[in-house]
PDB file of C-alpha atoms in Angstrom:
ATOM      1  CA  ARG A 767       1.007  18.539  19.876  1.00 49.00           C
ATOM      2  CA  MET A 768      -2.253  19.023  17.989  1.00 44.00           C
ATOM      3  CA  GLU A 769      -1.452  19.847  14.353  1.00 49.00           C
ATOM      4  CA  LYS A 770      -4.884  20.197  12.767  1.00 47.00           C
ATOM      5  CA  ALA A 771      -8.599  20.120  13.596  1.00 45.00           C
ATOM      6  CA  THR A 772     -11.253  19.283  10.982  1.00 49.00           C
ATOM      7  CA  LEU A 773     -14.908  18.322  10.729  1.00 47.00           C
ATOM      8  CA  VAL A 774     -15.473  14.613  10.125  1.00 50.00           C
ATOM      9  CA  ASP A 775     -18.508  12.769   8.765  1.00 52.00           C
ATOM     10  CA  VAL A 776     -18.485   8.988   9.129  1.00 50.00           C
ATOM     11  CA  ALA A 777     -21.112   6.326   8.545  1.00 49.00           C
ATOM     12  CA  PRO A 778     -20.018   3.009  10.076  1.00 47.00           C
ATOM     13  CA  ASP A 779     -22.430   0.270  11.116  1.00 46.00           C
ATOM     14  CA  GLY A 780     -23.778   2.454  13.922  1.00 44.00           C
ATOM     15  CA  GLY A 781     -25.327   4.935  11.480  1.00 46.00           C
ATOM     16  CA  GLN A 782     -24.597   8.516  10.490  1.00 54.00           C
ATOM     17  CA  ARG A 783     -22.331  10.382  12.894  1.00 60.00           C
ATOM     18  CA  VAL A 784     -20.549  13.710  12.751  1.00 64.00           C
ATOM     19  CA  GLY A 785     -17.826  15.174  14.861  1.00 64.00           C
ATOM     20  CA  LEU A 786     -14.530  16.977  15.146  1.00 67.00           C
ATOM     21  CA  GLY A 787     -11.273  15.366  14.019  1.00 66.00           C
ATOM     22  CA  PHE A 788      -7.873  16.138  15.511  1.00 65.00           C
ATOM     23  CA  ARG A 789      -4.496  15.336  13.944  1.00 66.00           C
ATOM     24  CA  ILE A 790      -1.999  14.833  16.738  1.00 66.00           C
ATOM     25  CA  GLY A 791       1.744  14.661  16.130  1.00 65.00           C
ATOM     26  CA  VAL A 792       4.612  13.523  18.335  1.00 68.00           C
ATOM     27  CA  THR A 793       8.303  14.166  17.610  1.00 69.00           C
ATOM     28  CA  ILE A 794      11.023  12.127  19.304  1.00 66.00           C
ATOM     29  CA  MET A 795      14.330  13.971  19.089  1.00 63.00           C
ATOM     30  CA  GLU A 796      15.063  16.748  16.639  1.00 63.00           C
ATOM     31  CA  GLY A 797      17.382  17.277  13.712  1.00 62.00           C
ATOM     32  CA  ASN A 798      18.703  14.502  11.491  1.00 62.00           C
ATOM     33  CA  ASN A 799      18.032  11.686  13.984  1.00 64.00           C
ATOM     34  CA  ALA A 800      14.331  12.317  14.490  1.00 69.00           C
ATOM     35  CA  PHE A 801      11.270  10.092  14.573  1.00 70.00           C
ATOM     36  CA  ARG A 802       7.781  11.477  14.094  1.00 75.00           C
ATOM     37  CA  ALA A 803       4.359   9.917  14.584  1.00 72.00           C
ATOM     38  CA  ASN A 804       0.910  11.320  13.967  1.00 70.00           C
ATOM     39  CA  THR A 805      -2.648  10.064  14.166  1.00 73.00           C
ATOM     40  CA  VAL A 806      -6.170  11.309  13.521  1.00 71.00           C
ATOM     41  CA  ILE A 807      -8.741  11.013  16.305  1.00 71.00           C
ATOM     42  CA  GLY A 808     -12.381  11.987  15.860  1.00 69.00           C
ATOM     43  CA  ILE A 809     -14.739  12.949  18.711  1.00 73.00           C
ATOM     44  CA  LEU A 810     -18.134  11.903  17.353  1.00 71.00           C
ATOM     45  CA  ALA A 811     -21.711  12.890  18.126  1.00 71.00           C
ATOM     46  CA  ARG A 812     -25.135  11.884  16.884  1.00 70.00           C
ATOM     47  CA  VAL A 813     -27.714  14.625  16.272  1.00 68.00           C
ATOM     48  CA  ASN A 814     -31.336  13.613  16.876  1.00 67.00           C
ATOM     49  CA  VAL A 815     -33.983  15.924  15.410  1.00 64.00           C
ATOM     50  CA  ASP A 816     -37.653  15.760  16.350  1.00 62.00           C
ATOM     51  CA  LEU A 817     -39.534  16.088  13.061  1.00 61.00           C
ATOM     52  CA  ASN A 818     -42.626  17.308  14.911  1.00 66.00           C
ATOM     53  CA  GLU A 819     -40.618  20.086  16.476  1.00 62.00           C
ATOM     54  CA  PRO A 820     -37.724  20.774  14.061  1.00 57.00           C
ATOM     55  CA  LYS A 821     -36.362  23.555  16.242  1.00 58.00           C
ATOM     56  CA  ARG A 822     -35.647  21.033  18.972  1.00 61.00           C
ATOM     57  CA  PHE A 823     -32.768  18.604  18.673  1.00 61.00           C
ATOM     58  CA  GLU A 824     -30.529  16.555  20.928  1.00 69.00           C
ATOM     59  CA  VAL A 825     -26.826  15.873  20.607  1.00 68.00           C
ATOM     60  CA  ASP A 826     -25.540  12.582  22.021  1.00 69.00           C
ATOM     61  CA  PHE A 827     -21.948  11.426  22.409  1.00 65.00           C
ATOM     62  CA  ALA A 828     -21.368   8.688  19.785  1.00 66.00           C
ATOM     63  CA  GLY A 829     -17.846   7.549  20.515  1.00 65.00           C
ATOM     64  CA  VAL A 830     -14.275   8.123  19.404  1.00 65.00           C
ATOM     65  CA  ASP A 831     -13.114   7.337  15.870  1.00 68.00           C
ATOM     66  CA  PHE A 832      -9.500   6.255  15.290  1.00 67.00           C
ATOM     67  CA  ASN A 833      -8.589   5.421  11.701  1.00 73.00           C
ATOM     68  CA  GLU A 834      -4.850   5.749  11.152  1.00 77.00           C
ATOM     69  CA  ILE A 835      -1.409   6.200  12.616  1.00 80.00           C
ATOM     70  CA  ASN A 836       1.700   7.185  10.642  1.00 79.00           C
ATOM     71  CA  ILE A 837       5.381   7.076  11.532  1.00 80.00           C
ATOM     72  CA  SER A 838       8.475   8.469   9.840  1.00 81.00           C
ATOM     73  CA  GLY A 839      12.043   8.929  10.873  1.00 82.00           C
ATOM     74  CA  GLU A 840      15.686   8.971   9.956  1.00 81.00           C
ATOM     75  CA  ILE A 841      18.700   7.738  11.898  1.00 79.00           C
ATOM     76  CA  GLY A 842      21.991   8.022  10.083  1.00 78.00           C
ATOM     77  CA  VAL A 843      21.720   6.173   6.777  1.00 82.00           C
ATOM     78  CA  VAL A 844      18.346   4.575   7.643  1.00 85.00           C
ATOM     79  CA  GLU A 845      15.074   6.276   6.642  1.00 84.00           C
ATOM     80  CA  ILE A 846      11.731   4.692   7.656  1.00 84.00           C
ATOM     81  CA  SER A 847       8.105   5.578   6.953  1.00 84.00           C
ATOM     82  CA  GLY A 848       4.908   3.604   7.379  1.00 85.00           C
ATOM     83  CA  GLY A 849       1.645   3.325   9.191  1.00 85.00           C
ATOM     84  CA  LEU A 850      -1.546   1.484  10.038  1.00 84.00           C
ATOM     85  CA  LYS A 851      -4.829   2.364   8.336  1.00 85.00           C
ATOM     86  CA  LEU A 852      -8.252   1.217   9.559  1.00 83.00           C
ATOM     87  CA  PHE A 853     -11.251   1.317   7.227  1.00 83.00           C
ATOM     88  CA  ASN A 854     -14.897   0.834   8.155  1.00 81.00           C
ATOM     89  CA  GLY A 855     -17.902   0.630   5.870  1.00 81.00           C
ATOM     90  CA  ASP A 856     -15.877   0.998   2.656  1.00 84.00           C
ATOM     91  CA  ALA A 857     -18.040   0.272  -0.404  1.00 87.00           C
ATOM     92  CA  THR A 858     -15.392  -2.017  -1.947  1.00 89.00           C
ATOM     93  CA  PHE A 859     -13.298  -3.312   0.945  1.00 91.00           C
ATOM     94  CA  GLY A 860     -15.811  -3.318   3.818  1.00 91.00           C
ATOM     95  CA  ASN A 861     -14.131  -3.363   7.225  1.00 89.00           C
ATOM     96  CA  GLY A 862     -10.501  -4.137   7.926  1.00 90.00           C
ATOM     97  CA  PHE A 863      -7.016  -2.757   8.318  1.00 88.00           C
ATOM     98  CA  LYS A 864      -3.867  -2.208   6.283  1.00 90.00           C
ATOM     99  CA  GLY A 865      -0.257  -1.942   7.387  1.00 88.00           C
ATOM    100  CA  TYR A 866       2.539  -0.555   5.238  1.00 88.00           C
ATOM    101  CA  LEU A 867       6.229   0.152   5.696  1.00 86.00           C
ATOM    102  CA  SER A 868       9.021   1.576   3.542  1.00 84.00           C
ATOM    103  CA  ALA A 869      12.680   1.616   4.533  1.00 86.00           C
ATOM    104  CA  LYS A 870      15.777   2.991   2.805  1.00 87.00           C
ATOM    105  CA  PHE A 871      19.319   2.076   3.730  1.00 87.00           C
ATOM    106  CA  LYS A 872      21.152   4.863   1.946  1.00 82.00           C
ATOM    107  CA  PRO A 873      22.368   4.788  -0.678  1.00 78.00           C
ATOM    108  CA  THR A 874      21.962   1.181  -1.801  1.00 83.00           C
ATOM    109  CA  ILE A 875      18.812  -0.592  -0.494  1.00 88.00           C
ATOM    110  CA  ALA A 876      15.107   0.282  -0.586  1.00 87.00           C
ATOM    111  CA  LEU A 877      12.460  -1.996   0.961  1.00 87.00           C
ATOM    112  CA  SER A 878       8.680  -1.798   0.901  1.00 86.00           C
ATOM    113  CA  ALA A 879       5.970  -4.091   2.324  1.00 88.00           C
ATOM    114  CA  VAL A 880       2.169  -4.037   2.556  1.00 89.00           C
ATOM    115  CA  VAL A 881      -0.383  -6.283   4.240  1.00 91.00           C
ATOM    116  CA  GLN A 882      -4.181  -5.933   4.261  1.00 92.00           C
ATOM    117  CA  PHE A 883      -6.907  -7.968   5.966  1.00 93.00           C
ATOM    118  CA  GLY A 884     -10.620  -7.313   5.680  1.00 92.00           C
ATOM    119  CA  ASN A 885     -14.202  -8.506   5.513  1.00 94.00           C
ATOM    120  CA  VAL A 886     -16.833  -7.308   3.052  1.00 93.00           C
ATOM    121  CA  ASN A 887     -20.367  -8.745   3.048  1.00 91.00           C
ATOM    122  CA  GLY A 888     -19.159 -11.769   5.019  1.00 91.00           C
ATOM    123  CA  LEU A 889     -16.223 -12.444   2.653  1.00 93.00           C
ATOM    124  CA  GLU A 890     -12.891 -12.561   4.480  1.00 94.00           C
ATOM    125  CA  TYR A 891      -9.862 -11.665   2.366  1.00 94.00           C
ATOM    126  CA  TRP A 892      -6.176 -10.761   2.657  1.00 94.00           C
ATOM    127  CA  TYR A 893      -3.063 -10.017   0.664  1.00 92.00           C
ATOM    128  CA  VAL A 894       0.625  -9.438   1.336  1.00 91.00           C
ATOM    129  CA  ASP A 895       3.056  -7.733  -1.020  1.00 88.00           C
ATOM    130  CA  ALA A 896       6.724  -6.784  -0.710  1.00 87.00           C
ATOM    131  CA  SER A 897       9.604  -5.546  -2.855  1.00 86.00           C
ATOM    132  CA  ALA A 898      13.311  -4.758  -2.506  1.00 88.00           C
ATOM    133  CA  GLU A 899      15.659  -2.696  -4.698  1.00 87.00           C
ATOM    134  CA  PHE A 900      19.474  -2.743  -4.675  1.00 87.00           C
ATOM    135  CA  ASN A 901      21.603  -0.075  -6.344  1.00 81.00           C
ATOM    136  CA  PRO A 902      24.246  -1.041  -7.202  1.00 82.00           C
ATOM    137  CA  GLY A 903      23.183  -4.663  -7.236  1.00 84.00           C
ATOM    138  CA  ILE A 904      24.726  -7.857  -5.925  1.00 85.00           C
ATOM    139  CA  ASP A 905      27.212  -9.219  -8.476  1.00 86.00           C
ATOM    140  CA  LEU A 906      26.375 -12.717  -9.716  1.00 87.00           C
ATOM    141  CA  CYS A 907      29.019 -12.972 -12.420  1.00 86.00           C
ATOM    142  CA  PRO A 908      31.017 -10.523 -14.580  1.00 87.00           C
ATOM    143  CA  GLY A 909      28.583  -8.116 -16.229  1.00 86.00           C
ATOM    144  CA  LEU A 910      25.463  -9.309 -14.329  1.00 88.00           C
ATOM    145  CA  SER A 911      24.117  -8.228 -10.950  1.00 89.00           C
ATOM    146  CA  PHE A 912      20.979  -8.921  -8.929  1.00 89.00           C
ATOM    147  CA  ARG A 913      19.065  -5.622  -8.655  1.00 88.00           C
ATOM    148  CA  GLY A 914      15.957  -6.556  -6.683  1.00 88.00           C
ATOM    149  CA  PHE A 915      13.011  -8.830  -6.105  1.00 88.00           C
ATOM    150  CA  GLY A 916       9.368  -8.704  -5.139  1.00 86.00           C
ATOM    151  CA  GLY A 917       6.361 -10.886  -4.637  1.00 85.00           C
ATOM    152  CA  GLY A 918       2.983 -11.315  -3.108  1.00 87.00           C
ATOM    153  CA  ALA A 919       0.127 -13.655  -2.314  1.00 91.00           C
ATOM    154  CA  TRP A 920      -3.602 -13.090  -1.998  1.00 92.00           C
ATOM    155  CA  TYR A 921      -6.771 -14.903  -0.905  1.00 93.00           C
ATOM    156  CA  ASN A 922     -10.351 -14.074  -1.922  1.00 93.00           C
ATOM    157  CA  MET A 923      -8.947 -11.240  -3.988  1.00 89.00           C
ATOM    158  CA  ALA A 924      -8.189 -10.627  -7.664  1.00 84.00           C
ATOM    159  CA  LEU A 925      -5.898  -8.275  -9.559  1.00 77.00           C
ATOM    160  CA  THR A 926      -7.931  -5.412 -11.030  1.00 74.00           C
ATOM    161  CA  ALA A 927      -5.295  -5.042 -13.776  1.00 58.00           C
ATOM    162  CA  PRO A 928      -3.204  -8.221 -14.284  1.00 52.00           C
ATOM    163  CA  PRO A 929       0.502  -7.526 -14.851  1.00 53.00           C
ATOM    164  CA  THR A 930       1.799  -7.109 -18.388  1.00 49.00           C
ATOM    165  CA  GLN A 931       5.259  -6.746 -19.877  1.00 43.00           C
ATOM    166  CA  ALA A 932       4.874  -2.965 -19.608  1.00 41.00           C
ATOM    167  CA  ASN A 933       3.992  -2.691 -15.917  1.00 45.00           C
ATOM    168  CA  PHE A 934       4.728  -5.867 -13.967  1.00 42.00           C
ATOM    169  CA  LEU A 935       7.494  -4.075 -12.100  1.00 45.00           C
ATOM    170  CA  PRO A 936       7.241  -0.467 -10.891  1.00 46.00           C
ATOM    171  CA  ALA A 937       9.319   2.354 -12.312  1.00 45.00           C
ATOM    172  CA  ARG A 938       9.398   4.082  -8.918  1.00 49.00           C
ATOM    173  CA  THR A 939       8.766   3.477  -5.238  1.00 56.00           C
ATOM    174  CA  PRO A 940       5.180   4.442  -4.277  1.00 61.00           C
ATOM    175  CA  SER A 941       4.689   7.159  -1.673  1.00 64.00           C
ATOM    176  CA  THR A 942       3.418   6.497   1.850  1.00 65.00           C
ATOM    177  CA  GLN A 943       0.175   8.264   0.938  1.00 68.00           C
ATOM    178  CA  GLU A 944      -0.346   5.889  -2.002  1.00 70.00           C
ATOM    179  CA  LEU A 945       0.417   2.836   0.145  1.00 71.00           C
ATOM    180  CA  SER A 946      -2.170   3.928   2.740  1.00 73.00           C
ATOM    181  CA  GLN A 947      -5.001   3.481   0.224  1.00 79.00           C
ATOM    182  CA  ALA A 948      -6.899   0.184   0.451  1.00 81.00           C
ATOM    183  CA  GLY A 949      -6.010  -2.295  -2.300  1.00 80.00           C
ATOM    184  CA  THR A 950      -2.692  -0.685  -3.340  1.00 80.00           C
ATOM    185  CA  THR A 951       0.673  -2.442  -3.115  1.00 79.00           C
ATOM    186  CA  SER A 952       4.374  -1.712  -3.058  1.00 72.00           C
ATOM    187  CA  SER A 953       4.728  -3.406  -6.476  1.00 70.00           C
ATOM    188  CA  GLY A 954       2.253  -1.039  -8.139  1.00 70.00           C
ATOM    189  CA  LEU A 955      -0.513  -3.639  -8.618  1.00 76.00           C
ATOM    190  CA  ARG A 956      -4.037  -3.326  -7.208  1.00 82.00           C
ATOM    191  CA  TYR A 957      -6.369  -5.905  -5.690  1.00 85.00           C
ATOM    192  CA  THR A 958     -10.128  -6.044  -5.032  1.00 89.00           C
ATOM    193  CA  PRO A 959     -12.146  -8.661  -3.091  1.00 92.00           C
ATOM    194  CA  SER A 960     -13.303 -11.594  -5.213  1.00 89.00           C
ATOM    195  CA  SER A 961     -14.806 -14.772  -3.744  1.00 90.00           C
ATOM    196  CA  GLY A 962     -12.734 -17.916  -4.334  1.00 88.00           C
ATOM    197  CA  ALA A 963      -9.860 -16.183  -6.167  1.00 88.00           C
ATOM    198  CA  TRP A 964      -6.322 -16.623  -4.859  1.00 90.00           C
ATOM    199  CA  GLY A 965      -2.810 -16.659  -6.211  1.00 90.00           C
ATOM    200  CA  PHE A 966       0.823 -15.661  -5.943  1.00 90.00           C
ATOM    201  CA  ARG A 967       3.455 -13.679  -7.828  1.00 88.00           C
ATOM    202  CA  ALA A 968       7.262 -13.517  -7.734  1.00 89.00           C
ATOM    203  CA  GLN A 969       9.575 -11.204  -9.642  1.00 88.00           C
ATOM    204  CA  VAL A 970      13.283 -10.419  -9.997  1.00 90.00           C
ATOM    205  CA  ARG A 971      15.287  -7.768 -11.766  1.00 87.00           C
ATOM    206  CA  MET A 972      18.852  -7.819 -13.047  1.00 88.00           C
ATOM    207  CA  GLY A 973      21.328  -5.284 -14.411  1.00 86.00           C
ATOM    208  CA  PRO A 974      24.991  -4.688 -15.202  1.00 87.00           C
ATOM    209  CA  SER A 975      27.639  -4.992 -12.516  1.00 84.00           C
ATOM    210  CA  GLY A 976      28.429  -1.776 -10.696  1.00 78.00           C
ATOM    211  CA  GLY A 977      25.098  -0.090 -11.440  1.00 73.00           C
ATOM    212  CA  GLY A 978      24.255   2.071 -14.418  1.00 74.00           C
ATOM    213  CA  ASP A 979      21.597   1.850 -17.132  1.00 74.00           C
ATOM    214  CA  ALA A 980      23.365  -0.175 -19.830  1.00 80.00           C
ATOM    215  CA  TYR A 981      20.517  -2.672 -19.579  1.00 81.00           C
ATOM    216  CA  LYS A 982      17.710  -3.748 -17.217  1.00 83.00           C
ATOM    217  CA  LEU A 983      16.220  -7.252 -17.175  1.00 85.00           C
ATOM    218  CA  LYS A 984      12.925  -7.949 -15.406  1.00 85.00           C
ATOM    219  CA  ILE A 985      11.232 -11.346 -14.994  1.00 88.00           C
ATOM    220  CA  ALA A 986       7.920 -12.149 -13.249  1.00 88.00           C
ATOM    221  CA  LEU A 987       6.210 -15.509 -12.580  1.00 89.00           C
ATOM    222  CA  GLY A 988       2.681 -15.716 -11.224  1.00 88.00           C
ATOM    223  CA  ALA A 989      -0.474 -17.807 -11.077  1.00 89.00           C
ATOM    224  CA  ASP A 990      -4.176 -17.325 -10.331  1.00 86.00           C
ATOM    225  CA  PHE A 991      -6.239 -20.183  -8.910  1.00 87.00           C
ATOM    226  CA  SER A 992      -9.991 -20.815  -8.874  1.00 81.00           C
ATOM    227  CA  SER A 993     -12.107 -21.722  -5.840  1.00 77.00           C
ATOM    228  CA  ASN A 994     -11.792 -25.466  -6.577  1.00 79.00           C
ATOM    229  CA  GLY A 995      -7.982 -25.278  -6.635  1.00 77.00           C
ATOM    230  CA  GLY A 996      -7.564 -25.386 -10.408  1.00 83.00           C
ATOM    231  CA  ILE A 997      -5.171 -23.069 -12.233  1.00 85.00           C
ATOM    232  CA  ALA A 998      -7.121 -20.227 -13.823  1.00 83.00           C
ATOM    233  CA  ARG A 999      -4.048 -18.505 -15.264  1.00 83.00           C
ATOM    234  CA  MET A1000      -0.284 -18.832 -15.123  1.00 86.00           C
ATOM    235  CA  TYR A1001       2.090 -16.292 -16.617  1.00 85.00           C
ATOM    236  CA  LEU A1002       5.787 -15.688 -17.167  1.00 86.00           C
ATOM    237  CA  ASP A1003       6.645 -12.155 -18.258  1.00 83.00           C
ATOM    238  CA  GLY A1004      10.010 -10.692 -19.151  1.00 84.00           C
ATOM    239  CA  GLU A1005      11.284  -7.303 -20.234  1.00 81.00           C
ATOM    240  CA  LEU A1006      14.721  -6.148 -21.382  1.00 82.00           C
ATOM    241  CA  ILE A1007      15.512  -2.433 -21.618  1.00 80.00           C
ATOM    242  CA  VAL A1008      18.801  -1.255 -23.143  1.00 81.00           C
ATOM    243  CA  MET A1009      20.419   2.167 -22.619  1.00 74.00           C
ATOM    244  CA  ALA A1010      17.485   3.646 -20.671  1.00 67.00           C
ATOM    245  CA  ASN A1011      16.286   3.855 -17.083  1.00 64.00           C
ATOM    246  CA  ASP A1012      12.951   2.557 -15.744  1.00 57.00           C
ATOM    247  CA  ALA A1013      11.203   5.898 -16.175  1.00 54.00           C
ATOM    248  CA  VAL A1014      11.603   5.715 -19.975  1.00 54.00           C
ATOM    249  CA  ARG A1015       8.684   3.691 -21.323  1.00 54.00           C
ATOM    250  CA  ASN A1016       9.833   3.925 -24.974  1.00 61.00           C
ATOM    251  CA  PRO A1017      13.556   3.068 -24.818  1.00 61.00           C
ATOM    252  CA  PRO A1018      15.633   2.865 -28.024  1.00 60.00           C
ATOM    253  CA  VAL A1019      16.051  -0.912 -27.580  1.00 62.00           C
ATOM    254  CA  LYS A1020      13.490  -3.099 -25.816  1.00 61.00           C
ATOM    255  CA  GLY A1021      12.510  -6.769 -25.791  1.00 61.00           C
ATOM    256  CA  THR A1022       9.647  -8.632 -24.102  1.00 63.00           C
ATOM    257  CA  VAL A1023       8.682 -12.244 -23.408  1.00 58.00           C
TER     258      VAL A1023
END
């Protein structure tokens, strides 16, 4: 069914075009076990005005614009949301696409992954980023459990805000709307195109056996490399929070490395 109609104004390589955008949604099954998909399609036109006779103008068909598709659904204990976003003529990211997916296996596992490829001013770039959360965690030994991990790699891109002890792991799972934005990641970091820059990052988080907020331990290892292959920066960050959850940024007891 058609859910919404709006005016669109796009300016890809073909020049200024205007048109009418339609949001179309499809629902497969109803109730608790339902999957939904929606997309935005624009019917575009180019208006040509004769400056010598401003009252005369011509309207030409200028194509169909397709820029995103989103899916969401829930079957039993599994909840999935994600999509594919196309961008064209973006001032920062140029032309390319981004795919993103979040999945929850209730009540214990949450997964999130993002991939983006693009080209801006002849510079080809990409990044991948993923994270997983377990609650309660996987017991490693008495009193210690594995709560999650994450990581990413990038090429011809740089972190706009390098990770610090305060933010190298997210305090919450980003929304699908946030993940659809170019340059964003499931780990909460942001990237922008940068010629010759590349690197990787890996992170883990630990906690007490059986869940709870008695303590949270977070460790991240990463490196940035220059265009000639040399190491521009390497970091190892750690954070220990005692008697507080991730949302509390000023816990009563906290240690960093």
